[in-house]
Amino acid sequence: MPHAPEPDDLDATAPPQPVFHVEQALLGALLLDPHRLGDVRGIAADSFSTAAHAALYAAITTLPPPDPAEHAKNTAWLDRVLATGREQACALTASYLHTLIQVCPWPRHAPAYARIVEAEHARRHLEKAAERLVQTAHDVSLPHPVQTVLTEADALAAVVDDIASHFPPRAGVLPRTPTPPPVLPADHTEALEEEQLLLATATAHPADVGHVQWLLPEDLTFPLHAGLWQCLTTLVRRHEPVDPVTILWEAQQRGLLDDPTEPGDVLHLLAEPAGSVEHWSERALQRSLLATAAQTGRRIQAYADDSTNTPFQLVVGARRSLADISAIRTRWQHATGTIPTPRPRSASPARAGPPPTPAVAASPAASRSR
């Protein structure tokens, strides 16, 4: 987020972010006409972008409102607001309170100012939740990375649902923010080796490929590996012979052998099986799920960081992005045999993303992968 003035720097020139000026206008309106607090909805002290503004709003909403006639005659109530606010932001000054009153264009517009503050708070909240998802997806120290990441994704979905309850999305209004490109992990040696073992083991045991139908080509990290997996699964589906040579021929038909890929390298890659198809497939799917979560978080961060997106657009864009996690979560549940029993419908707002997938019996693939 852009830097906002610290509480001890209130007299400095305000940064150009519009929300800072909106917050000043709202606080000025409430200081001038405290009775307008009854018209303000949807915000709290933590909705403000600076500690000083949050402290002032908390003081205004905590103290009993003054008598209008007395408030017009003296500054007694303003003095109490200042004293209460300084308990949280000690650098607040009387001159800053008077500045707030002076910069407020129209106190009667306080509800509109509050709505803008609420929208910007929603943007910041969404950005932080998306950032936490990205950080969690990249945390290699987690003992149970998939479950932890999915829990964080659920928390992000809850933030989106909360925003939607205040800013119901409008059909067809999508963010125009460019999608950030996928990021390949800095150390991808493990992915390279495991995907090669998957391809070689599946080539040696093609009958086991039918047990891992939940693994898709796009789950593999490297384009060549994804293409070879598609070649292999296509041969299995056609009930054609599967071995390194037939896969090599299928790869040529699909244009996978362009430079710098050498036929001999492909044959060598497919000729060294180890372990089981189910094990390497589950490893690839886990890696894909974490990468999908990280990419989803980055996309939502990009949406929230783009000030041209309205809250309505943020909700639509975030829900579409979270649908990618929902889809791969379902495949992970099939792979590991952890498909939950659907909960009864409630009157609460629908979760971000597509509806939950109905429970189905565990497939042979799930049983064999446990």
CSV table of C-alpha atoms in Angstrom, one decimal:
chain,number,residue,atom,x,y,z
A,1,MET,CA,0.0,0.0,0.0
A,2,PRO,CA,1.2,3.6,-0.6
A,3,HIS,CA,2.7,5.3,2.5
A,4,ALA,CA,0.3,7.3,4.5
A,5,PRO,CA,1.4,10.1,6.9
A,6,GLU,CA,2.4,8.9,10.4
A,7,PRO,CA,0.4,10.3,13.4
A,8,ASP,CA,3.4,12.5,14.2
A,9,ASP,CA,3.4,14.0,10.7
A,10,LEU,CA,-0.2,15.3,10.5
A,11,ASP,CA,0.8,18.8,9.5
A,12,ALA,CA,2.8,17.6,6.5
A,13,THR,CA,1.4,17.7,3.0
A,14,ALA,CA,-1.0,14.9,2.6
A,15,PRO,CA,-0.1,12.2,0.1
A,16,PRO,CA,-2.1,12.2,-3.2
A,17,GLN,CA,-4.2,9.1,-2.4
A,18,PRO,CA,-7.8,10.2,-2.8
A,19,VAL,CA,-9.0,8.1,0.2
A,20,PHE,CA,-6.8,10.2,2.6
A,21,HIS,CA,-8.7,13.3,1.6
A,22,VAL,CA,-12.1,11.4,1.8
A,23,GLU,CA,-11.2,10.4,5.3
A,24,GLN,CA,-10.4,14.0,6.2
A,25,ALA,CA,-13.7,15.1,4.8
A,26,LEU,CA,-15.7,12.5,6.7
A,27,LEU,CA,-14.0,13.2,10.0
A,28,GLY,CA,-14.5,16.9,9.4
A,29,ALA,CA,-18.2,16.4,8.8
A,30,LEU,CA,-18.6,14.4,12.0
A,31,LEU,CA,-16.6,16.9,14.0
A,32,LEU,CA,-18.7,19.8,12.7
A,33,ASP,CA,-22.0,18.0,12.9
A,34,PRO,CA,-21.7,15.0,15.3
A,35,HIS,CA,-25.4,14.1,14.8
A,36,ARG,CA,-24.5,13.0,11.2
A,37,LEU,CA,-22.9,9.9,12.7
A,38,GLY,CA,-26.3,8.3,12.6
A,39,ASP,CA,-26.2,8.5,8.8
A,40,VAL,CA,-22.8,6.7,8.6
A,41,ARG,CA,-22.9,3.0,8.0
A,42,GLY,CA,-20.5,0.2,7.2
A,43,ILE,CA,-17.3,1.4,8.7
A,44,ALA,CA,-15.3,1.1,12.0
A,45,ALA,CA,-12.1,2.6,13.3
A,46,ASP,CA,-10.0,0.1,11.5
A,47,SER,CA,-11.5,1.1,8.2
A,48,PHE,CA,-9.3,4.2,8.1
A,49,SER,CA,-5.9,4.2,6.4
A,50,THR,CA,-3.9,6.0,9.2
A,51,ALA,CA,-3.7,5.4,12.9
A,52,ALA,CA,-4.6,9.1,13.6
A,53,HIS,CA,-7.8,9.0,11.6
A,54,ALA,CA,-8.7,5.6,13.2
A,55,ALA,CA,-8.2,7.1,16.7
A,56,LEU,CA,-10.3,10.1,15.9
A,57,TYR,CA,-13.1,8.1,14.5
A,58,ALA,CA,-13.0,5.8,17.6
A,59,ALA,CA,-13.2,8.8,19.8
A,60,ILE,CA,-16.1,10.3,17.9
A,61,THR,CA,-18.1,7.1,18.0
A,62,THR,CA,-17.3,6.4,21.7
A,63,LEU,CA,-18.1,9.7,23.3
A,64,PRO,CA,-21.7,10.8,23.8
A,65,PRO,CA,-22.7,13.3,21.1
A,66,PRO,CA,-22.9,16.9,22.3
A,67,ASP,CA,-26.0,19.1,22.5
A,68,PRO,CA,-26.2,20.8,19.1
A,69,ALA,CA,-26.7,24.3,20.6
A,70,GLU,CA,-23.8,23.9,23.0
A,71,HIS,CA,-21.6,22.5,20.3
A,72,ALA,CA,-22.2,25.6,18.2
A,73,LYS,CA,-21.1,27.8,21.1
A,74,ASN,CA,-17.9,26.2,22.3
A,75,THR,CA,-15.3,23.5,21.7
A,76,ALA,CA,-15.8,21.4,24.8
A,77,TRP,CA,-16.8,18.3,22.9
A,78,LEU,CA,-14.0,18.8,20.4
A,79,ASP,CA,-11.6,19.0,23.3
A,80,ARG,CA,-12.9,15.7,24.7
A,81,VAL,CA,-12.6,14.1,21.3
A,82,LEU,CA,-9.0,15.3,21.1
A,83,ALA,CA,-8.1,14.0,24.5
A,84,THR,CA,-9.7,10.6,23.8
A,85,GLY,CA,-8.0,10.4,20.4
A,86,ARG,CA,-4.6,11.2,21.8
A,87,GLU,CA,-4.8,8.1,24.0
A,88,GLN,CA,-4.2,6.1,20.7
A,89,ALA,CA,-2.4,8.7,18.6
A,90,CYS,CA,-0.5,11.1,20.8
A,91,ALA,CA,0.5,13.4,18.0
A,92,LEU,CA,-3.0,14.6,17.3
A,93,THR,CA,-3.4,18.4,17.7
A,94,ALA,CA,-6.3,20.8,18.0
A,95,SER,CA,-5.1,22.5,14.8
A,96,TYR,CA,-5.4,19.2,12.9
A,97,LEU,CA,-9.0,18.9,14.1
A,98,HIS,CA,-9.8,22.4,12.9
A,99,THR,CA,-8.1,21.5,9.6
A,100,LEU,CA,-10.4,18.6,9.2
A,101,ILE,CA,-13.4,20.8,9.7
A,102,GLN,CA,-12.1,23.3,7.2
A,103,VAL,CA,-11.4,20.8,4.4
A,104,CYS,CA,-14.8,19.2,4.5
A,105,PRO,CA,-16.8,20.4,1.4
A,106,TRP,CA,-20.3,19.4,2.6
A,107,PRO,CA,-21.0,17.8,5.9
A,108,ARG,CA,-24.3,16.4,4.6
A,109,HIS,CA,-22.3,14.2,2.2
A,110,ALA,CA,-20.9,12.2,5.2
A,111,PRO,CA,-22.7,9.0,4.1
A,112,ALA,CA,-21.1,9.2,0.6
A,113,TYR,CA,-17.7,9.8,2.2
A,114,ALA,CA,-18.2,6.8,4.5
A,115,ARG,CA,-19.1,4.6,1.5
A,116,ILE,CA,-15.8,5.5,-0.2
A,117,VAL,CA,-13.8,4.8,3.0
A,118,GLU,CA,-15.6,1.5,3.3
A,119,ALA,CA,-14.7,0.6,-0.4
A,120,GLU,CA,-11.0,1.5,0.1
A,121,HIS,CA,-10.9,-0.5,3.4
A,122,ALA,CA,-12.3,-3.5,1.5
A,123,ARG,CA,-9.6,-3.1,-1.1
A,124,ARG,CA,-6.9,-3.1,1.5
A,125,HIS,CA,-8.4,-6.0,3.4
A,126,LEU,CA,-8.6,-8.1,0.2
A,127,GLU,CA,-5.0,-7.3,-0.8
A,128,LYS,CA,-3.7,-8.4,2.6
A,129,ALA,CA,-5.7,-11.6,2.5
A,130,ALA,CA,-4.4,-12.4,-1.0
A,131,GLU,CA,-0.8,-11.6,0.2
A,132,ARG,CA,-1.2,-14.1,3.0
A,133,LEU,CA,-2.3,-16.8,0.6
A,134,VAL,CA,0.7,-16.2,-1.6
A,135,GLN,CA,3.1,-16.3,1.3
A,136,THR,CA,1.5,-19.5,2.6
A,137,ALA,CA,1.7,-21.2,-0.8
A,138,HIS,CA,5.5,-20.5,-0.9
A,139,ASP,CA,6.2,-21.5,2.7
A,140,VAL,CA,8.3,-24.7,2.3
A,141,SER,CA,8.4,-25.1,6.1
A,142,LEU,CA,4.8,-26.1,6.5
A,143,PRO,CA,4.2,-29.7,7.7
A,144,HIS,CA,0.8,-29.9,6.0
A,145,PRO,CA,1.1,-27.4,3.1
A,146,VAL,CA,-2.0,-28.4,1.2
A,147,GLN,CA,-4.4,-28.2,4.1
A,148,THR,CA,-2.8,-24.9,5.4
A,149,VAL,CA,-3.0,-23.3,1.9
A,150,LEU,CA,-6.7,-24.4,1.5
A,151,THR,CA,-7.5,-23.0,4.9
A,152,GLU,CA,-5.9,-19.7,3.8
A,153,ALA,CA,-7.9,-19.8,0.5
A,154,ASP,CA,-11.1,-20.3,2.5
A,155,ALA,CA,-10.1,-17.2,4.6
A,156,LEU,CA,-9.6,-15.2,1.4
A,157,ALA,CA,-13.0,-16.4,0.1
A,158,ALA,CA,-14.6,-15.3,3.3
A,159,VAL,CA,-13.2,-11.8,2.8
A,160,VAL,CA,-14.6,-11.8,-0.7
A,161,ASP,CA,-18.0,-12.9,0.6
A,162,ASP,CA,-17.9,-10.1,3.2
A,163,ILE,CA,-17.2,-7.5,0.5
A,164,ALA,CA,-20.0,-8.9,-1.6
A,165,SER,CA,-22.4,-8.5,1.2
A,166,HIS,CA,-21.7,-4.8,1.3
A,167,PHE,CA,-21.1,-4.4,-2.5
A,168,PRO,CA,-23.2,-6.9,-4.4
A,169,PRO,CA,-21.4,-7.7,-7.7
A,170,ARG,CA,-22.9,-6.6,-10.9
A,171,ALA,CA,-23.2,-9.1,-13.7
A,172,GLY,CA,-20.5,-8.9,-16.4
A,173,VAL,CA,-18.3,-6.3,-14.7
A,174,LEU,CA,-14.8,-7.8,-14.7
A,175,PRO,CA,-11.5,-6.2,-13.8
A,176,ARG,CA,-9.4,-5.1,-16.7
A,177,THR,CA,-6.2,-5.5,-14.8
A,178,PRO,CA,-3.6,-7.6,-16.7
A,179,THR,CA,-3.1,-11.1,-15.1
A,180,PRO,CA,0.4,-11.5,-13.7
A,181,PRO,CA,2.4,-14.2,-15.5
A,182,PRO,CA,3.0,-17.5,-13.6
A,183,VAL,CA,6.2,-17.7,-11.6
A,184,LEU,CA,8.4,-20.8,-11.9
A,185,PRO,CA,9.9,-21.7,-8.5
A,186,ALA,CA,13.5,-20.7,-8.1
A,187,ASP,CA,14.6,-24.2,-7.2
A,188,HIS,CA,12.6,-26.5,-9.6
A,189,THR,CA,15.1,-29.4,-9.5
A,190,GLU,CA,12.7,-31.5,-7.4
A,191,ALA,CA,9.8,-30.9,-9.8
A,192,LEU,CA,12.0,-31.8,-12.8
A,193,GLU,CA,13.1,-35.1,-11.3
A,194,GLU,CA,9.7,-36.1,-9.9
A,195,GLU,CA,7.9,-35.4,-13.2
A,196,GLN,CA,10.5,-37.4,-15.1
A,197,LEU,CA,10.0,-40.3,-12.7
A,198,LEU,CA,6.2,-40.0,-13.1
A,199,LEU,CA,6.5,-40.2,-16.9
A,200,ALA,CA,9.0,-43.1,-16.9
A,201,THR,CA,6.9,-45.1,-14.3
A,202,ALA,CA,3.7,-44.5,-16.1
A,203,THR,CA,5.4,-45.7,-19.4
A,204,ALA,CA,6.5,-48.9,-17.7
A,205,HIS,CA,3.1,-49.4,-16.0
A,206,PRO,CA,0.4,-47.9,-18.3
A,207,ALA,CA,-2.4,-49.9,-16.7
A,208,ASP,CA,-2.0,-47.7,-13.6
A,209,VAL,CA,-2.6,-44.5,-15.6
A,210,GLY,CA,-6.4,-45.1,-15.4
A,211,HIS,CA,-6.2,-44.8,-11.6
A,212,VAL,CA,-4.9,-41.2,-11.7
A,213,GLN,CA,-7.4,-39.6,-14.1
A,214,TRP,CA,-7.5,-36.6,-11.7
A,215,LEU,CA,-4.0,-35.6,-12.9
A,216,LEU,CA,-4.1,-33.2,-15.9
A,217,PRO,CA,-1.3,-32.2,-18.3
A,218,GLU,CA,-1.4,-28.6,-16.9
A,219,ASP,CA,-0.5,-29.9,-13.5
A,220,LEU,CA,3.0,-30.6,-14.6
A,221,THR,CA,5.5,-27.8,-14.3
A,222,PHE,CA,7.4,-28.1,-17.6
A,223,PRO,CA,5.7,-27.9,-21.0
A,224,LEU,CA,7.6,-30.9,-22.4
A,225,HIS,CA,6.5,-33.0,-19.5
A,226,ALA,CA,2.9,-31.8,-19.9
A,227,GLY,CA,3.0,-32.7,-23.6
A,228,LEU,CA,4.5,-36.2,-22.9
A,229,TRP,CA,1.8,-36.9,-20.3
A,230,GLN,CA,-0.9,-36.0,-22.8
A,231,CYS,CA,0.7,-38.3,-25.3
A,232,LEU,CA,0.9,-41.1,-22.8
A,233,THR,CA,-2.7,-40.8,-21.6
A,234,THR,CA,-3.9,-40.5,-25.2
A,235,LEU,CA,-2.3,-43.8,-26.1
A,236,VAL,CA,-3.8,-45.4,-23.0
A,237,ARG,CA,-7.2,-44.1,-23.8
A,238,ARG,CA,-7.0,-45.5,-27.4
A,239,HIS,CA,-5.8,-48.9,-26.0
A,240,GLU,CA,-2.7,-48.6,-28.1
A,241,PRO,CA,0.7,-50.0,-27.2
A,242,VAL,CA,2.6,-47.8,-24.7
A,243,ASP,CA,6.4,-47.8,-24.5
A,244,PRO,CA,9.1,-45.1,-25.0
A,245,VAL,CA,9.1,-45.5,-28.8
A,246,THR,CA,5.3,-45.2,-29.2
A,247,ILE,CA,5.2,-42.2,-26.9
A,248,LEU,CA,8.1,-40.6,-28.9
A,249,TRP,CA,6.2,-41.1,-32.1
A,250,GLU,CA,3.1,-39.5,-30.6
A,251,ALA,CA,5.2,-36.6,-29.4
A,252,GLN,CA,6.5,-36.0,-32.9
A,253,GLN,CA,2.9,-35.9,-34.3
A,254,ARG,CA,2.1,-33.2,-31.7
A,255,GLY,CA,5.2,-31.1,-32.5
A,256,LEU,CA,6.9,-31.7,-29.2
A,257,LEU,CA,10.3,-32.5,-30.7
A,258,ASP,CA,11.2,-29.1,-31.9
A,259,ASP,CA,14.6,-27.8,-30.9
A,260,PRO,CA,16.2,-28.1,-28.4
A,261,THR,CA,14.4,-31.4,-27.5
A,262,GLU,CA,16.3,-34.4,-28.9
A,263,PRO,CA,14.5,-37.8,-29.5
A,264,GLY,CA,17.3,-39.6,-27.6
A,265,ASP,CA,16.7,-37.4,-24.6
A,266,VAL,CA,13.0,-38.3,-24.6
A,267,LEU,CA,13.8,-42.0,-24.8
A,268,HIS,CA,16.2,-41.7,-22.0
A,269,LEU,CA,13.7,-39.8,-19.9
A,270,LEU,CA,11.0,-42.5,-20.3
A,271,ALA,CA,13.3,-45.4,-19.6
A,272,GLU,CA,14.1,-45.1,-15.9
A,273,PRO,CA,11.0,-45.9,-13.8
A,274,ALA,CA,10.9,-45.9,-10.0
A,275,GLY,CA,8.2,-46.0,-7.4
A,276,SER,CA,4.5,-45.9,-8.3
A,277,VAL,CA,2.4,-43.9,-10.7
A,278,GLU,CA,0.0,-42.9,-7.9
A,279,HIS,CA,2.8,-41.5,-5.7
A,280,TRP,CA,4.4,-39.3,-8.3
A,281,SER,CA,1.0,-38.2,-9.6
A,282,GLU,CA,-0.1,-37.1,-6.1
A,283,ARG,CA,3.2,-35.2,-5.7
A,284,ALA,CA,2.6,-33.5,-9.0
A,285,LEU,CA,-0.9,-32.6,-8.1
A,286,GLN,CA,0.2,-31.1,-4.8
A,287,ARG,CA,2.7,-29.0,-6.5
A,288,SER,CA,0.1,-27.8,-9.0
A,289,LEU,CA,-2.4,-27.0,-6.2
A,290,LEU,CA,0.2,-24.8,-4.4
A,291,ALA,CA,1.2,-23.1,-7.6
A,292,THR,CA,-2.5,-22.5,-8.4
A,293,ALA,CA,-3.1,-21.0,-5.0
A,294,ALA,CA,0.0,-18.7,-5.4
A,295,GLN,CA,-1.1,-17.6,-8.8
A,296,THR,CA,-4.6,-16.9,-7.6
A,297,GLY,CA,-3.3,-14.8,-4.8
A,298,ARG,CA,-1.1,-12.8,-7.1
A,299,ARG,CA,-4.0,-12.2,-9.5
A,300,ILE,CA,-6.3,-11.0,-6.7
A,301,GLN,CA,-3.5,-8.8,-5.3
A,302,ALA,CA,-3.1,-7.3,-8.8
A,303,TYR,CA,-6.9,-6.6,-8.9
A,304,ALA,CA,-6.8,-5.0,-5.4
A,305,ASP,CA,-3.7,-2.9,-6.2
A,306,ASP,CA,-5.4,-1.4,-9.2
A,307,SER,CA,-7.3,1.6,-7.9
A,308,THR,CA,-9.5,1.7,-11.1
A,309,ASN,CA,-11.3,-1.4,-10.0
A,310,THR,CA,-14.5,-0.9,-8.1
A,311,PRO,CA,-15.5,-3.2,-5.2
A,312,PHE,CA,-18.0,-4.8,-7.6
A,313,GLN,CA,-15.2,-5.7,-10.0
A,314,LEU,CA,-13.0,-6.9,-7.2
A,315,VAL,CA,-15.7,-9.4,-6.1
A,316,VAL,CA,-16.3,-10.7,-9.6
A,317,GLY,CA,-12.6,-11.0,-10.4
A,318,ALA,CA,-11.7,-12.6,-7.1
A,319,ARG,CA,-14.5,-15.2,-7.3
A,320,ARG,CA,-13.5,-16.2,-10.8
A,321,SER,CA,-9.9,-16.5,-9.6
A,322,LEU,CA,-10.9,-18.6,-6.6
A,323,ALA,CA,-12.8,-21.0,-8.8
A,324,ASP,CA,-9.4,-22.2,-10.0
A,325,ILE,CA,-8.6,-23.3,-6.5
A,326,SER,CA,-12.0,-24.9,-6.0
A,327,ALA,CA,-11.5,-27.0,-9.2
A,328,ILE,CA,-8.1,-28.3,-8.2
A,329,ARG,CA,-9.2,-28.8,-4.6
A,330,THR,CA,-11.9,-31.2,-5.9
A,331,ARG,CA,-9.3,-33.2,-7.9
A,332,TRP,CA,-7.1,-33.3,-4.8
A,333,GLN,CA,-9.9,-34.7,-2.7
A,334,HIS,CA,-10.5,-37.4,-5.3
A,335,ALA,CA,-6.8,-38.2,-5.4
A,336,THR,CA,-6.5,-38.5,-1.6
A,337,GLY,CA,-10.0,-39.9,-0.8
A,338,THR,CA,-10.9,-36.9,1.4
A,339,ILE,CA,-14.1,-35.7,-0.3
A,340,PRO,CA,-16.2,-34.2,2.5
A,341,THR,CA,-19.9,-34.8,3.1
A,342,PRO,CA,-21.8,-31.7,1.8
A,343,ARG,CA,-23.2,-29.5,4.6
A,344,PRO,CA,-26.9,-28.5,4.6
A,345,ARG,CA,-27.6,-25.3,2.8
A,346,SER,CA,-27.9,-22.2,5.0
A,347,ALA,CA,-29.2,-18.7,4.5
A,348,SER,CA,-25.7,-17.2,4.6
A,349,PRO,CA,-24.3,-15.6,1.4
A,350,ALA,CA,-22.9,-18.1,-1.1
A,351,ARG,CA,-19.1,-18.8,-0.8
A,352,ALA,CA,-16.7,-17.3,-3.3
A,353,GLY,CA,-16.3,-19.6,-6.3
A,354,PRO,CA,-18.5,-22.4,-7.7
A,355,PRO,CA,-20.9,-24.4,-5.4
A,356,PRO,CA,-19.4,-27.3,-3.4
A,357,THR,CA,-19.0,-30.5,-5.3
A,358,PRO,CA,-21.5,-33.3,-4.1
A,359,ALA,CA,-19.9,-36.1,-2.3
A,360,VAL,CA,-19.1,-39.2,-4.3
A,361,ALA,CA,-17.7,-42.6,-3.4
A,362,ALA,CA,-13.9,-42.8,-3.3
A,363,SER,CA,-12.5,-44.0,-6.6
A,364,PRO,CA,-10.0,-46.8,-6.9
A,365,ALA,CA,-7.4,-44.2,-7.6
A,366,ALA,CA,-8.2,-42.6,-4.2
A,367,SER,CA,-7.9,-45.9,-2.5
A,368,ARG,CA,-4.6,-46.8,-4.1
A,369,SER,CA,-3.1,-43.4,-3.5
A,370,ARG,CA,-3.6,-43.5,0.3
